[in-house]
Amino acid sequence: LTALDLTLIGVGASVGAGIFVITGVVAQPTGPAVCFSFLLAGISSIFSALCYAELSARIPVSGSVYLYAFVAFGEFVALLIGLNVLVDYHVGAALNIASCALYLQKTLLLMFPHIELPSTQVISILLVLLLTCILSFGVESGLKRVNGLLVFGKVGIVLLVIIVGCTKVDAANLSPVFPHGVGPVLSMSA
């Protein structure tokens, strides 16, 4: 994989389906201060990335959090952390597939209101089978192209929302900036 491919994989993992959902969830308790909540989350992400960079510089072997935990704490802790990562990836993948299936079903019903669609569980299974078929062609040929298209699509949607949103700003909605205090801003940035 080239540097561009790895960058697109990183951006694709960072700008996932959750960014379209979590914005509304965070904006409800924080109000206009949602910007500060995302700023704090971004700063903490930068510190996390710097910690991983420092750790990878000290342990110059390619690996993941499992390898770093193995070197620092031993096999048992590394096993626990590795299992935690596996559970995290599987739960995240399941939630993303369920979210995509629900959005796909709603979009198709808006476009074609008279067709009968299967349940979101069936659509989720079909999406997993589609992704499995794409990955069966290999990362180099299958995932690379699809991931690039998805990343450009997601970034395009985010930019479109920002550009259109800038034309709809009403200054009256920005007061009070912290309608429920600083507490929700701090808790939602986590």
Short mmCIF file of N, CA and C in Angstrom, two decimals:
data_model
loop_
_atom_site.label_atom_id
_atom_site.label_comp_id
_atom_site.label_asym_id
_atom_site.label_seq_id
_atom_site.Cartn_x
_atom_site.Cartn_y
_atom_site.Cartn_z
N LEU A 1 0.84 -1.18 0.00
CA LEU A 1 0.00 0.00 0.00
C LEU A 1 0.89 1.25 0.00
N THR A 2 0.45 2.26 -0.70
CA THR A 2 1.22 3.50 -0.78
C THR A 2 0.88 4.40 0.41
N ALA A 3 1.61 5.50 0.52
CA ALA A 3 1.35 6.46 1.60
C ALA A 3 -0.06 7.05 1.48
N LEU A 4 -0.50 7.29 0.25
CA LEU A 4 -1.86 7.82 0.05
C LEU A 4 -2.90 6.81 0.51
N ASP A 5 -2.69 5.53 0.19
CA ASP A 5 -3.63 4.49 0.62
C ASP A 5 -3.72 4.42 2.15
N LEU A 6 -2.57 4.46 2.81
CA LEU A 6 -2.56 4.41 4.27
C LEU A 6 -3.20 5.65 4.87
N THR A 7 -2.98 6.80 4.25
CA THR A 7 -3.62 8.03 4.72
C THR A 7 -5.13 7.94 4.58
N LEU A 8 -5.59 7.41 3.44
CA LEU A 8 -7.04 7.27 3.23
C LEU A 8 -7.65 6.28 4.22
N ILE A 9 -6.92 5.22 4.56
CA ILE A 9 -7.42 4.28 5.55
C ILE A 9 -7.54 4.97 6.91
N GLY A 10 -6.53 5.77 7.27
CA GLY A 10 -6.58 6.51 8.53
C GLY A 10 -7.72 7.52 8.56
N VAL A 11 -7.89 8.25 7.47
CA VAL A 11 -8.99 9.23 7.41
C VAL A 11 -10.33 8.51 7.42
N GLY A 12 -10.42 7.39 6.71
CA GLY A 12 -11.66 6.61 6.69
C GLY A 12 -12.02 6.06 8.06
N ALA A 13 -11.00 5.68 8.84
CA ALA A 13 -11.27 5.19 10.19
C ALA A 13 -11.66 6.33 11.13
N SER A 14 -11.10 7.51 10.89
CA SER A 14 -11.39 8.66 11.76
C SER A 14 -12.75 9.28 11.44
N VAL A 15 -13.03 9.45 10.16
CA VAL A 15 -14.29 10.06 9.73
C VAL A 15 -15.24 8.92 9.37
N GLY A 16 -15.72 8.26 10.39
CA GLY A 16 -16.61 7.13 10.16
C GLY A 16 -18.06 7.56 10.09
N ALA A 17 -18.94 6.58 10.09
CA ALA A 17 -20.38 6.88 10.01
C ALA A 17 -20.85 7.61 11.26
N GLY A 18 -20.14 7.44 12.36
CA GLY A 18 -20.55 8.07 13.61
C GLY A 18 -20.52 9.58 13.57
N ILE A 19 -19.67 10.16 12.74
CA ILE A 19 -19.58 11.62 12.72
C ILE A 19 -20.88 12.26 12.27
N PHE A 20 -21.65 11.56 11.46
CA PHE A 20 -22.92 12.11 10.99
C PHE A 20 -24.02 11.97 12.05
N VAL A 21 -23.85 11.02 12.96
CA VAL A 21 -24.86 10.79 13.99
C VAL A 21 -24.49 11.52 15.28
N ILE A 22 -23.22 11.44 15.66
CA ILE A 22 -22.80 11.94 16.96
C ILE A 22 -22.92 13.46 17.06
N THR A 23 -22.87 14.16 15.94
CA THR A 23 -22.98 15.62 15.98
C THR A 23 -24.30 16.05 16.59
N GLY A 24 -25.39 15.43 16.19
CA GLY A 24 -26.69 15.77 16.75
C GLY A 24 -26.83 15.36 18.19
N VAL A 25 -26.24 14.22 18.55
CA VAL A 25 -26.30 13.75 19.94
C VAL A 25 -25.55 14.71 20.85
N VAL A 26 -24.39 15.19 20.40
CA VAL A 26 -23.58 16.09 21.22
C VAL A 26 -24.17 17.50 21.24
N ALA A 27 -24.77 17.93 20.15
CA ALA A 27 -25.30 19.29 20.06
C ALA A 27 -26.50 19.50 20.96
N GLN A 28 -27.25 18.45 21.26
CA GLN A 28 -28.45 18.62 22.07
C GLN A 28 -28.14 19.13 23.48
N PRO A 29 -27.23 18.51 24.24
CA PRO A 29 -26.98 19.04 25.59
C PRO A 29 -26.02 20.23 25.62
N THR A 30 -25.19 20.40 24.59
CA THR A 30 -24.18 21.46 24.64
C THR A 30 -24.62 22.75 23.98
N GLY A 31 -25.55 22.67 23.04
CA GLY A 31 -26.00 23.87 22.34
C GLY A 31 -24.91 24.41 21.42
N PRO A 32 -24.79 25.72 21.33
CA PRO A 32 -23.77 26.31 20.45
C PRO A 32 -22.34 25.97 20.86
N ALA A 33 -22.14 25.53 22.10
CA ALA A 33 -20.80 25.19 22.58
C ALA A 33 -20.33 23.84 22.04
N VAL A 34 -21.09 23.25 21.13
CA VAL A 34 -20.68 21.98 20.53
C VAL A 34 -19.31 22.12 19.86
N CYS A 35 -19.02 23.30 19.35
CA CYS A 35 -17.71 23.54 18.72
C CYS A 35 -16.58 23.33 19.72
N PHE A 36 -16.78 23.81 20.96
CA PHE A 36 -15.75 23.64 21.98
C PHE A 36 -15.61 22.17 22.38
N SER A 37 -16.72 21.46 22.39
CA SER A 37 -16.69 20.04 22.71
C SER A 37 -15.87 19.27 21.67
N PHE A 38 -16.10 19.57 20.38
CA PHE A 38 -15.33 18.91 19.33
C PHE A 38 -13.88 19.36 19.35
N LEU A 39 -13.62 20.61 19.72
CA LEU A 39 -12.25 21.10 19.82
C LEU A 39 -11.49 20.35 20.91
N LEU A 40 -12.12 20.15 22.07
CA LEU A 40 -11.48 19.38 23.14
C LEU A 40 -11.25 17.93 22.73
N ALA A 41 -12.21 17.34 22.03
CA ALA A 41 -12.03 15.97 21.55
C ALA A 41 -10.88 15.88 20.55
N GLY A 42 -10.76 16.89 19.68
CA GLY A 42 -9.66 16.91 18.72
C GLY A 42 -8.31 17.05 19.39
N ILE A 43 -8.24 17.91 20.41
CA ILE A 43 -6.98 18.09 21.14
C ILE A 43 -6.58 16.80 21.85
N SER A 44 -7.54 16.12 22.46
CA SER A 44 -7.22 14.85 23.12
C SER A 44 -6.79 13.80 22.10
N SER A 45 -7.35 13.83 20.91
CA SER A 45 -6.94 12.89 19.86
C SER A 45 -5.51 13.17 19.42
N ILE A 46 -5.15 14.44 19.35
CA ILE A 46 -3.77 14.79 19.00
C ILE A 46 -2.80 14.25 20.05
N PHE A 47 -3.14 14.41 21.33
CA PHE A 47 -2.27 13.90 22.38
C PHE A 47 -2.17 12.38 22.33
N SER A 48 -3.27 11.71 22.02
CA SER A 48 -3.23 10.26 21.88
C SER A 48 -2.33 9.85 20.72
N ALA A 49 -2.41 10.56 19.60
CA ALA A 49 -1.56 10.26 18.45
C ALA A 49 -0.09 10.50 18.78
N LEU A 50 0.19 11.55 19.53
CA LEU A 50 1.58 11.82 19.93
C LEU A 50 2.10 10.74 20.87
N CYS A 51 1.25 10.23 21.75
CA CYS A 51 1.67 9.13 22.63
C CYS A 51 2.01 7.89 21.82
N TYR A 52 1.17 7.56 20.83
CA TYR A 52 1.47 6.41 19.98
C TYR A 52 2.74 6.63 19.18
N ALA A 53 2.96 7.84 18.71
CA ALA A 53 4.19 8.13 17.95
C ALA A 53 5.41 7.96 18.84
N GLU A 54 5.34 8.46 20.07
CA GLU A 54 6.46 8.30 21.00
C GLU A 54 6.70 6.83 21.31
N LEU A 55 5.63 6.10 21.54
CA LEU A 55 5.76 4.68 21.85
C LEU A 55 6.32 3.90 20.67
N SER A 56 5.89 4.22 19.47
CA SER A 56 6.41 3.50 18.31
C SER A 56 7.86 3.88 18.02
N ALA A 57 8.27 5.06 18.43
CA ALA A 57 9.68 5.43 18.27
C ALA A 57 10.55 4.67 19.26
N ARG A 58 10.04 4.39 20.43
CA ARG A 58 10.80 3.66 21.45
C ARG A 58 10.81 2.15 21.18
N ILE A 59 9.77 1.65 20.53
CA ILE A 59 9.69 0.23 20.19
C ILE A 59 9.66 0.15 18.67
N PRO A 60 10.82 0.09 18.05
CA PRO A 60 10.87 0.20 16.58
C PRO A 60 10.51 -1.09 15.84
N VAL A 61 9.43 -1.72 16.23
CA VAL A 61 8.93 -2.91 15.55
C VAL A 61 7.49 -2.60 15.15
N SER A 62 7.15 -2.90 13.91
CA SER A 62 5.79 -2.61 13.49
C SER A 62 4.81 -3.48 14.27
N GLY A 63 3.75 -2.88 14.71
CA GLY A 63 2.78 -3.61 15.50
C GLY A 63 1.64 -2.71 15.90
N SER A 64 0.91 -3.16 16.86
CA SER A 64 -0.26 -2.40 17.30
C SER A 64 -0.19 -2.26 18.81
N VAL A 65 -1.31 -1.93 19.39
CA VAL A 65 -1.37 -1.76 20.83
C VAL A 65 -1.04 -3.08 21.55
N TYR A 66 -1.34 -4.22 20.91
CA TYR A 66 -0.98 -5.51 21.50
C TYR A 66 0.52 -5.63 21.68
N LEU A 67 1.29 -5.30 20.66
CA LEU A 67 2.74 -5.41 20.74
C LEU A 67 3.31 -4.45 21.77
N TYR A 68 2.80 -3.24 21.81
CA TYR A 68 3.28 -2.27 22.78
C TYR A 68 2.98 -2.72 24.21
N ALA A 69 1.80 -3.26 24.43
CA ALA A 69 1.45 -3.77 25.75
C ALA A 69 2.29 -4.99 26.11
N PHE A 70 2.58 -5.82 25.13
CA PHE A 70 3.41 -7.00 25.37
C PHE A 70 4.80 -6.60 25.82
N VAL A 71 5.40 -5.63 25.15
CA VAL A 71 6.74 -5.18 25.50
C VAL A 71 6.74 -4.48 26.86
N ALA A 72 5.73 -3.68 27.13
CA ALA A 72 5.71 -2.88 28.35
C ALA A 72 5.23 -3.65 29.58
N PHE A 73 4.19 -4.50 29.41
CA PHE A 73 3.55 -5.09 30.59
C PHE A 73 3.56 -6.62 30.62
N GLY A 74 3.86 -7.27 29.53
CA GLY A 74 3.87 -8.72 29.52
C GLY A 74 2.72 -9.30 28.73
N GLU A 75 2.75 -10.64 28.67
CA GLU A 75 1.83 -11.36 27.80
C GLU A 75 0.37 -11.29 28.25
N PHE A 76 0.11 -11.39 29.55
CA PHE A 76 -1.27 -11.42 30.03
C PHE A 76 -1.98 -10.10 29.77
N VAL A 77 -1.33 -9.00 30.10
CA VAL A 77 -1.94 -7.68 29.87
C VAL A 77 -2.12 -7.45 28.37
N ALA A 78 -1.14 -7.89 27.58
CA ALA A 78 -1.25 -7.74 26.12
C ALA A 78 -2.43 -8.54 25.58
N LEU A 79 -2.64 -9.73 26.13
CA LEU A 79 -3.78 -10.54 25.70
C LEU A 79 -5.10 -9.85 26.04
N LEU A 80 -5.20 -9.30 27.24
CA LEU A 80 -6.42 -8.58 27.61
C LEU A 80 -6.66 -7.37 26.72
N ILE A 81 -5.61 -6.62 26.43
CA ILE A 81 -5.75 -5.44 25.58
C ILE A 81 -6.08 -5.85 24.15
N GLY A 82 -5.46 -6.93 23.67
CA GLY A 82 -5.78 -7.43 22.33
C GLY A 82 -7.23 -7.87 22.21
N LEU A 83 -7.74 -8.56 23.23
CA LEU A 83 -9.15 -8.96 23.22
C LEU A 83 -10.07 -7.74 23.29
N ASN A 84 -9.67 -6.74 24.05
CA ASN A 84 -10.44 -5.51 24.13
C ASN A 84 -10.53 -4.84 22.76
N VAL A 85 -9.42 -4.82 22.04
CA VAL A 85 -9.42 -4.22 20.71
C VAL A 85 -10.32 -5.00 19.76
N LEU A 86 -10.25 -6.33 19.83
CA LEU A 86 -11.12 -7.16 18.98
C LEU A 86 -12.59 -6.90 19.26
N VAL A 87 -12.97 -6.85 20.53
CA VAL A 87 -14.36 -6.57 20.88
C VAL A 87 -14.76 -5.18 20.39
N ASP A 88 -13.87 -4.21 20.58
CA ASP A 88 -14.14 -2.85 20.14
C ASP A 88 -14.38 -2.80 18.63
N TYR A 89 -13.52 -3.46 17.87
CA TYR A 89 -13.69 -3.46 16.40
C TYR A 89 -14.98 -4.15 15.99
N HIS A 90 -15.31 -5.26 16.62
CA HIS A 90 -16.52 -5.99 16.23
C HIS A 90 -17.79 -5.23 16.61
N VAL A 91 -17.82 -4.65 17.79
CA VAL A 91 -18.99 -3.86 18.18
C VAL A 91 -19.11 -2.63 17.29
N GLY A 92 -17.99 -1.97 17.02
CA GLY A 92 -18.01 -0.80 16.13
C GLY A 92 -18.48 -1.16 14.73
N ALA A 93 -18.00 -2.28 14.22
CA ALA A 93 -18.42 -2.72 12.88
C ALA A 93 -19.91 -3.06 12.86
N ALA A 94 -20.38 -3.72 13.90
CA ALA A 94 -21.80 -4.07 13.95
C ALA A 94 -22.68 -2.82 14.01
N LEU A 95 -22.28 -1.84 14.82
CA LEU A 95 -23.06 -0.61 14.92
C LEU A 95 -23.03 0.17 13.61
N ASN A 96 -21.87 0.21 12.96
CA ASN A 96 -21.78 0.92 11.69
C ASN A 96 -22.61 0.25 10.61
N ILE A 97 -22.58 -1.07 10.54
CA ILE A 97 -23.38 -1.78 9.55
C ILE A 97 -24.86 -1.57 9.82
N ALA A 98 -25.27 -1.63 11.09
CA ALA A 98 -26.68 -1.41 11.42
C ALA A 98 -27.10 0.01 11.06
N SER A 99 -26.23 0.98 11.33
CA SER A 99 -26.53 2.37 10.99
C SER A 99 -26.63 2.56 9.48
N CYS A 100 -25.69 1.98 8.74
CA CYS A 100 -25.72 2.09 7.28
C CYS A 100 -26.96 1.41 6.70
N ALA A 101 -27.34 0.27 7.27
CA ALA A 101 -28.53 -0.43 6.78
C ALA A 101 -29.78 0.40 7.01
N LEU A 102 -29.88 1.04 8.17
CA LEU A 102 -31.04 1.87 8.46
C LEU A 102 -31.10 3.08 7.52
N TYR A 103 -29.94 3.74 7.31
CA TYR A 103 -29.92 4.88 6.39
C TYR A 103 -30.24 4.45 4.96
N LEU A 104 -29.72 3.30 4.55
CA LEU A 104 -29.99 2.81 3.20
C LEU A 104 -31.47 2.50 3.04
N GLN A 105 -32.06 1.87 4.04
CA GLN A 105 -33.48 1.55 3.96
C GLN A 105 -34.33 2.82 3.90
N LYS A 106 -34.03 3.80 4.74
CA LYS A 106 -34.80 5.05 4.72
C LYS A 106 -34.63 5.80 3.41
N THR A 107 -33.41 5.80 2.88
CA THR A 107 -33.16 6.50 1.61
C THR A 107 -33.90 5.82 0.47
N LEU A 108 -33.85 4.50 0.42
CA LEU A 108 -34.56 3.78 -0.64
C LEU A 108 -36.07 3.98 -0.52
N LEU A 109 -36.60 4.04 0.70
CA LEU A 109 -38.03 4.27 0.88
C LEU A 109 -38.43 5.68 0.47
N LEU A 110 -37.53 6.65 0.67
CA LEU A 110 -37.82 8.00 0.20
C LEU A 110 -37.78 8.09 -1.32
N MET A 111 -36.84 7.36 -1.93
CA MET A 111 -36.71 7.40 -3.39
C MET A 111 -37.80 6.58 -4.07
N PHE A 112 -38.11 5.42 -3.49
CA PHE A 112 -39.11 4.51 -4.07
C PHE A 112 -40.12 4.14 -2.98
N PRO A 113 -41.10 4.98 -2.73
CA PRO A 113 -42.01 4.74 -1.59
C PRO A 113 -42.92 3.53 -1.75
N HIS A 114 -43.08 3.01 -2.95
CA HIS A 114 -44.04 1.92 -3.15
C HIS A 114 -43.40 0.54 -3.15
N ILE A 115 -42.10 0.45 -2.97
CA ILE A 115 -41.48 -0.88 -2.94
C ILE A 115 -41.42 -1.39 -1.51
N GLU A 116 -41.43 -2.71 -1.40
CA GLU A 116 -41.33 -3.34 -0.08
C GLU A 116 -39.89 -3.79 0.13
N LEU A 117 -39.28 -3.30 1.18
CA LEU A 117 -37.88 -3.61 1.47
C LEU A 117 -37.79 -4.60 2.62
N PRO A 118 -36.72 -5.37 2.64
CA PRO A 118 -36.51 -6.26 3.79
C PRO A 118 -36.17 -5.46 5.04
N SER A 119 -36.14 -6.15 6.16
CA SER A 119 -35.83 -5.48 7.43
C SER A 119 -34.38 -5.01 7.43
N THR A 120 -34.06 -4.16 8.40
CA THR A 120 -32.68 -3.65 8.48
C THR A 120 -31.69 -4.78 8.82
N GLN A 121 -32.16 -5.82 9.51
CA GLN A 121 -31.27 -6.94 9.81
C GLN A 121 -30.85 -7.65 8.53
N VAL A 122 -31.80 -7.85 7.62
CA VAL A 122 -31.48 -8.50 6.35
C VAL A 122 -30.56 -7.62 5.51
N ILE A 123 -30.83 -6.32 5.50
CA ILE A 123 -29.96 -5.39 4.76
C ILE A 123 -28.57 -5.39 5.37
N SER A 124 -28.47 -5.47 6.70
CA SER A 124 -27.16 -5.53 7.37
C SER A 124 -26.38 -6.76 6.93
N ILE A 125 -27.06 -7.89 6.88
CA ILE A 125 -26.40 -9.13 6.45
C ILE A 125 -25.93 -9.02 5.00
N LEU A 126 -26.77 -8.43 4.15
CA LEU A 126 -26.38 -8.25 2.74
C LEU A 126 -25.17 -7.31 2.61
N LEU A 127 -25.14 -6.26 3.44
CA LEU A 127 -23.98 -5.36 3.41
C LEU A 127 -22.71 -6.05 3.87
N VAL A 128 -22.83 -6.89 4.90
CA VAL A 128 -21.65 -7.64 5.37
C VAL A 128 -21.17 -8.60 4.29
N LEU A 129 -22.10 -9.25 3.59
CA LEU A 129 -21.71 -10.15 2.49
C LEU A 129 -21.05 -9.38 1.35
N LEU A 130 -21.57 -8.18 1.05
CA LEU A 130 -20.97 -7.36 0.01
C LEU A 130 -19.54 -6.96 0.39
N LEU A 131 -19.35 -6.52 1.63
CA LEU A 131 -18.00 -6.14 2.08
C LEU A 131 -17.07 -7.35 2.11
N THR A 132 -17.61 -8.51 2.47
CA THR A 132 -16.78 -9.73 2.46
C THR A 132 -16.34 -10.07 1.04
N CYS A 133 -17.23 -9.91 0.08
CA CYS A 133 -16.86 -10.16 -1.33
C CYS A 133 -15.79 -9.18 -1.80
N ILE A 134 -15.94 -7.91 -1.41
CA ILE A 134 -14.93 -6.92 -1.79
C ILE A 134 -13.58 -7.28 -1.19
N LEU A 135 -13.57 -7.66 0.09
CA LEU A 135 -12.31 -8.01 0.75
C LEU A 135 -11.73 -9.33 0.24
N SER A 136 -12.57 -10.21 -0.31
CA SER A 136 -12.05 -11.48 -0.82
C SER A 136 -11.16 -11.28 -2.05
N PHE A 137 -11.30 -10.12 -2.70
CA PHE A 137 -10.40 -9.81 -3.81
C PHE A 137 -9.05 -9.32 -3.33
N GLY A 138 -8.93 -9.09 -2.04
CA GLY A 138 -7.67 -8.66 -1.46
C GLY A 138 -7.68 -7.18 -1.13
N VAL A 139 -6.84 -6.83 -0.18
CA VAL A 139 -6.76 -5.44 0.25
C VAL A 139 -6.26 -4.57 -0.88
N GLU A 140 -5.28 -5.08 -1.60
CA GLU A 140 -4.64 -4.27 -2.64
C GLU A 140 -5.63 -3.86 -3.74
N SER A 141 -6.43 -4.81 -4.21
CA SER A 141 -7.32 -4.48 -5.33
C SER A 141 -8.73 -4.11 -4.88
N GLY A 142 -9.25 -4.75 -3.84
CA GLY A 142 -10.63 -4.52 -3.45
C GLY A 142 -10.81 -3.34 -2.51
N LEU A 143 -10.18 -3.44 -1.36
CA LEU A 143 -10.41 -2.43 -0.32
C LEU A 143 -9.84 -1.08 -0.71
N LYS A 144 -8.73 -1.08 -1.39
CA LYS A 144 -8.06 0.18 -1.73
C LYS A 144 -8.97 1.10 -2.54
N ARG A 145 -9.60 0.56 -3.54
CA ARG A 145 -10.47 1.39 -4.40
C ARG A 145 -11.74 1.80 -3.68
N VAL A 146 -12.38 0.86 -3.02
CA VAL A 146 -13.64 1.15 -2.33
C VAL A 146 -13.40 2.14 -1.20
N ASN A 147 -12.32 1.94 -0.42
CA ASN A 147 -12.03 2.85 0.67
C ASN A 147 -11.76 4.25 0.16
N GLY A 148 -11.03 4.38 -0.94
CA GLY A 148 -10.77 5.69 -1.51
C GLY A 148 -12.05 6.40 -1.91
N LEU A 149 -12.96 5.67 -2.56
CA LEU A 149 -14.25 6.26 -2.95
C LEU A 149 -15.07 6.68 -1.74
N LEU A 150 -15.11 5.81 -0.72
CA LEU A 150 -15.89 6.13 0.47
C LEU A 150 -15.32 7.33 1.22
N VAL A 151 -13.99 7.40 1.32
CA VAL A 151 -13.37 8.52 2.03
C VAL A 151 -13.64 9.83 1.31
N PHE A 152 -13.46 9.84 -0.01
CA PHE A 152 -13.73 11.07 -0.75
C PHE A 152 -15.21 11.45 -0.65
N GLY A 153 -16.09 10.46 -0.65
CA GLY A 153 -17.51 10.73 -0.49
C GLY A 153 -17.84 11.32 0.88
N LYS A 154 -17.28 10.72 1.95
CA LYS A 154 -17.54 11.21 3.30
C LYS A 154 -16.97 12.61 3.51
N VAL A 155 -15.76 12.83 3.05
CA VAL A 155 -15.16 14.16 3.20
C VAL A 155 -15.95 15.18 2.38
N GLY A 156 -16.41 14.78 1.20
CA GLY A 156 -17.23 15.67 0.38
C GLY A 156 -18.53 16.04 1.08
N ILE A 157 -19.17 15.06 1.73
CA ILE A 157 -20.41 15.33 2.45
C ILE A 157 -20.15 16.27 3.63
N VAL A 158 -19.07 16.03 4.37
CA VAL A 158 -18.74 16.91 5.49
C VAL A 158 -18.49 18.33 5.01
N LEU A 159 -17.73 18.48 3.93
CA LEU A 159 -17.48 19.82 3.38
C LEU A 159 -18.77 20.47 2.88
N LEU A 160 -19.64 19.69 2.25
CA LEU A 160 -20.91 20.22 1.79
C LEU A 160 -21.76 20.72 2.95
N VAL A 161 -21.80 19.95 4.04
CA VAL A 161 -22.57 20.37 5.21
C VAL A 161 -21.99 21.65 5.80
N ILE A 162 -20.66 21.75 5.84
CA ILE A 162 -20.03 22.96 6.37
C ILE A 162 -20.33 24.16 5.49
N ILE A 163 -20.21 24.00 4.19
CA ILE A 163 -20.43 25.13 3.26
C ILE A 163 -21.89 25.57 3.29
N VAL A 164 -22.81 24.61 3.21
CA VAL A 164 -24.23 24.97 3.24
C VAL A 164 -24.60 25.50 4.62
N GLY A 165 -24.03 24.91 5.67
CA GLY A 165 -24.32 25.38 7.02
C GLY A 165 -23.86 26.80 7.27
N CYS A 166 -22.75 27.20 6.64
CA CYS A 166 -22.26 28.57 6.81
C CYS A 166 -23.24 29.59 6.24
N THR A 167 -24.01 29.21 5.25
CA THR A 167 -24.98 30.14 4.68
C THR A 167 -26.25 30.24 5.51
N LYS A 168 -26.44 29.31 6.45
CA LYS A 168 -27.67 29.26 7.25
C LYS A 168 -27.47 29.71 8.70
N VAL A 169 -26.32 30.29 9.03
CA VAL A 169 -26.03 30.68 10.40
C VAL A 169 -26.92 31.85 10.80
N ASP A 170 -27.53 31.71 11.97
CA ASP A 170 -28.34 32.78 12.56
C ASP A 170 -27.70 33.12 13.91
N ALA A 171 -27.19 34.32 14.04
CA ALA A 171 -26.47 34.72 15.25
C ALA A 171 -27.34 34.64 16.49
N ALA A 172 -28.64 34.74 16.35
CA ALA A 172 -29.53 34.66 17.51
C ALA A 172 -29.49 33.28 18.15
N ASN A 173 -29.15 32.24 17.38
CA ASN A 173 -29.08 30.89 17.92
C ASN A 173 -27.81 30.64 18.73
N LEU A 174 -26.87 31.56 18.70
CA LEU A 174 -25.59 31.38 19.39
C LEU A 174 -25.60 31.92 20.81
N SER A 175 -26.72 32.40 21.27
CA SER A 175 -26.79 32.96 22.61
C SER A 175 -27.86 32.22 23.40
N PRO A 176 -27.59 31.72 24.54
CA PRO A 176 -26.32 31.66 25.26
C PRO A 176 -25.42 30.58 24.68
N VAL A 177 -24.12 30.81 24.73
CA VAL A 177 -23.18 29.85 24.15
C VAL A 177 -23.17 28.56 24.96
N PHE A 178 -23.20 28.67 26.26
CA PHE A 178 -23.21 27.50 27.14
C PHE A 178 -24.57 27.44 27.86
N PRO A 179 -25.62 26.94 27.19
CA PRO A 179 -26.96 26.99 27.80
C PRO A 179 -27.09 26.15 29.06
N HIS A 180 -26.33 25.09 29.17
CA HIS A 180 -26.41 24.20 30.35
C HIS A 180 -25.10 24.18 31.12
N GLY A 181 -24.27 25.18 30.93
CA GLY A 181 -22.99 25.24 31.63
C GLY A 181 -21.89 24.51 30.89
N VAL A 182 -20.75 24.42 31.54
CA VAL A 182 -19.57 23.81 30.92
C VAL A 182 -19.58 22.29 31.07
N GLY A 183 -20.32 21.78 32.03
CA GLY A 183 -20.34 20.33 32.29
C GLY A 183 -20.67 19.48 31.08
N PRO A 184 -21.77 19.75 30.37
CA PRO A 184 -22.07 18.94 29.18
C PRO A 184 -21.01 19.04 28.09
N VAL A 185 -20.38 20.20 27.98
CA VAL A 185 -19.33 20.37 26.96
C VAL A 185 -18.17 19.44 27.27
N LEU A 186 -17.78 19.39 28.54
CA LEU A 186 -16.66 18.52 28.93
C LEU A 186 -17.03 17.05 28.82
N SER A 187 -18.25 16.69 29.24
CA SER A 187 -18.62 15.27 29.20
C SER A 187 -18.85 14.78 27.77
N MET A 188 -19.35 15.64 26.89
CA MET A 188 -19.59 15.22 25.51
C MET A 188 -18.31 15.20 24.68
N SER A 189 -17.25 15.81 25.17
CA SER A 189 -15.99 15.77 24.42
C SER A 189 -15.26 14.45 24.65
N ALA A 190 -15.69 13.69 25.61
CA ALA A 190 -15.01 12.43 25.92
C ALA A 190 -15.31 11.42 24.92
#
